[in-house]
mmCIF file of C-alpha atoms in Angstrom:
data_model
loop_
_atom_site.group_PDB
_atom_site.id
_atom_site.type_symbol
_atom_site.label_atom_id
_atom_site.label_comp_id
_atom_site.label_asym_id
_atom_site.label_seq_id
_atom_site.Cartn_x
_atom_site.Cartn_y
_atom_site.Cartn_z
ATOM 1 C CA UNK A 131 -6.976 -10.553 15.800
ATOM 2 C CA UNK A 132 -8.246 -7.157 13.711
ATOM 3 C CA UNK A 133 -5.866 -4.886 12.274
ATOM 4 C CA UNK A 134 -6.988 -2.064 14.415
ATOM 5 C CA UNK A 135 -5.504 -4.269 17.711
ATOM 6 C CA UNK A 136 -2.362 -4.577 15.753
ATOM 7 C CA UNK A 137 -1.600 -1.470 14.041
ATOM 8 C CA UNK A 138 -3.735 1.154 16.036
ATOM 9 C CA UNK A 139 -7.101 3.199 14.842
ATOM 10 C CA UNK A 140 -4.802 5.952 12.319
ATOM 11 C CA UNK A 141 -2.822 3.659 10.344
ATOM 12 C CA UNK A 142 -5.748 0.862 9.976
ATOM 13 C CA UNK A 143 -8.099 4.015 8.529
ATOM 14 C CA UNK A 144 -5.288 4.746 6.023
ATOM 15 C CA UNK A 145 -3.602 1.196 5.121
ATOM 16 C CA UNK A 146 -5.781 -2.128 3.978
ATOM 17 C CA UNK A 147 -4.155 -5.478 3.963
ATOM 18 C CA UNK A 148 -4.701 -6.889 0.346
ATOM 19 C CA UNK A 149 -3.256 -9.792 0.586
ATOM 20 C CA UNK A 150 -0.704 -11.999 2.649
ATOM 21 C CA UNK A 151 0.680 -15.244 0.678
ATOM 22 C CA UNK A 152 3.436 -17.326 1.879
ATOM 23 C CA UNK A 153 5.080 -14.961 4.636
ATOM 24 C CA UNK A 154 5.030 -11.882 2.224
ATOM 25 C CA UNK A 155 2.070 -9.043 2.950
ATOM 26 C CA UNK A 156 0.689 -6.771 0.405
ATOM 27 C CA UNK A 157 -0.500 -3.584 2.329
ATOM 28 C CA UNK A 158 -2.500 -0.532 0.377
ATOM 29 C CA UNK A 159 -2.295 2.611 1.764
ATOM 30 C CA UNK A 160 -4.753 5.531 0.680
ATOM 31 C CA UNK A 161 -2.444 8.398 -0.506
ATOM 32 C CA UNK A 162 1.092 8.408 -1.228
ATOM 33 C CA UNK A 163 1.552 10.207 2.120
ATOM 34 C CA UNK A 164 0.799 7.170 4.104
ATOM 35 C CA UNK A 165 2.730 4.825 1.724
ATOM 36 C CA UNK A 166 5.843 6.459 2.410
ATOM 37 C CA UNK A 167 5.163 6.715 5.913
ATOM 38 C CA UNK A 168 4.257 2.883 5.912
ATOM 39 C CA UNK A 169 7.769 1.988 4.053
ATOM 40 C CA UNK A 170 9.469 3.931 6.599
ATOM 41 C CA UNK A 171 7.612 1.591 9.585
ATOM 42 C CA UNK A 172 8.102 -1.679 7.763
ATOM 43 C CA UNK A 173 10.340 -3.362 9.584
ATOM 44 C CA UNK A 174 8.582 -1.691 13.230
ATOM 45 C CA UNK A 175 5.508 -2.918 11.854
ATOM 46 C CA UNK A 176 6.834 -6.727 10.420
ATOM 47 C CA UNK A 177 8.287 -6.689 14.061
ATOM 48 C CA UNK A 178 5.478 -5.837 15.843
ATOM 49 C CA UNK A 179 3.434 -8.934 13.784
ATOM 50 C CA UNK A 180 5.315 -11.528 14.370
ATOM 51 C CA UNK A 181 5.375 -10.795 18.003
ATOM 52 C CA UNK A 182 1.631 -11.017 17.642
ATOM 53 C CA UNK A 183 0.873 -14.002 15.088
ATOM 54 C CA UNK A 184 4.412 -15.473 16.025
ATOM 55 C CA UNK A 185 8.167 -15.545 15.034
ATOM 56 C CA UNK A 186 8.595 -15.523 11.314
ATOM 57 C CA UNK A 187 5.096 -15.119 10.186
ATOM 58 C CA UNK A 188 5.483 -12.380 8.311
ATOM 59 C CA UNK A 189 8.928 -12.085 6.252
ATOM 60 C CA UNK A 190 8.585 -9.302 4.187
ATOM 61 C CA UNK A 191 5.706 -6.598 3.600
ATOM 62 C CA UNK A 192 5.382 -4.698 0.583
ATOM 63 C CA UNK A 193 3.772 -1.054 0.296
ATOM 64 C CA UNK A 194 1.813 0.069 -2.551
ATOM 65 C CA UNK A 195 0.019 3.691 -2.852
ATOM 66 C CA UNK A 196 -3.449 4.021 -4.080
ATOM 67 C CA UNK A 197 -4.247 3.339 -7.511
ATOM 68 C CA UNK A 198 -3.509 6.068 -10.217
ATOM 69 C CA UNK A 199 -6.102 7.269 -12.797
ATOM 70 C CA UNK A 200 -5.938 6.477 -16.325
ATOM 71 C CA UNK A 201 -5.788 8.696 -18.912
ATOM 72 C CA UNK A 202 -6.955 6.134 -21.791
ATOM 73 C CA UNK A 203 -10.758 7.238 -22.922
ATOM 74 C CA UNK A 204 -12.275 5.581 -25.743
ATOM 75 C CA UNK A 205 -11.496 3.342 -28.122
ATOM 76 C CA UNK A 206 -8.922 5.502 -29.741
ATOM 77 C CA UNK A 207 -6.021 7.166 -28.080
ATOM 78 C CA UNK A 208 -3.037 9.332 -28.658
ATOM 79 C CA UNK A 209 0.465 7.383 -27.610
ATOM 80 C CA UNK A 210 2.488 9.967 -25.288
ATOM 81 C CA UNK A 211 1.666 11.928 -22.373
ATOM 82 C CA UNK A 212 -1.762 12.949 -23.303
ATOM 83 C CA UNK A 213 -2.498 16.114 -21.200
ATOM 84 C CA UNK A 214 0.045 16.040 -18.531
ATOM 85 C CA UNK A 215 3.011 17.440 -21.026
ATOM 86 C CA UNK A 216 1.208 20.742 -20.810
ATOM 87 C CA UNK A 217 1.800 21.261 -17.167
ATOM 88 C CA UNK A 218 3.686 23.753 -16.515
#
């Protein structure tokens, strides 16, 4: 069964399955928007699985947002906040 059949067209285009070990999914979502919105559909969305793949399948799901940029360049770097503490 794809994702799309499961979830629906909007969230599939926004959230990736990374990984499911052991009754415990690791979902990725694209932006921090759709993470939040994700973590507020967990337990919709764990119920909505195991209705599909059967009772128990899937006993917890975990939400992470996309991956942050680093601010390390080079060899050599500066401990601290580098450029950020002179925001604002």
């Amino acid at each position: 069964m794809r994702a799309i059949e499961l979830v629906g067209q909007e969230v599939a285009d926004h959230v990736q399955p990374e990984r499911f070990d052991d009754g415990k999914l690791l979902l990725r979502a694209d932006s921090t928007a759709w993470a939040t919105q994700m973590r507020l559909l967990k337990v919709t969305v764990q119920r909505t699985l195991n209705e599909q793949l059967g009772a128990d399948t899937v006993r917890e799901i975990q939400v992470l947002g996309p991956d942050a940029p680093t601010w390390k360049f080079g060899q050599r770097h500066v401990p601290g906040r580098g450029p950020r503490d002179t925001y604002g």
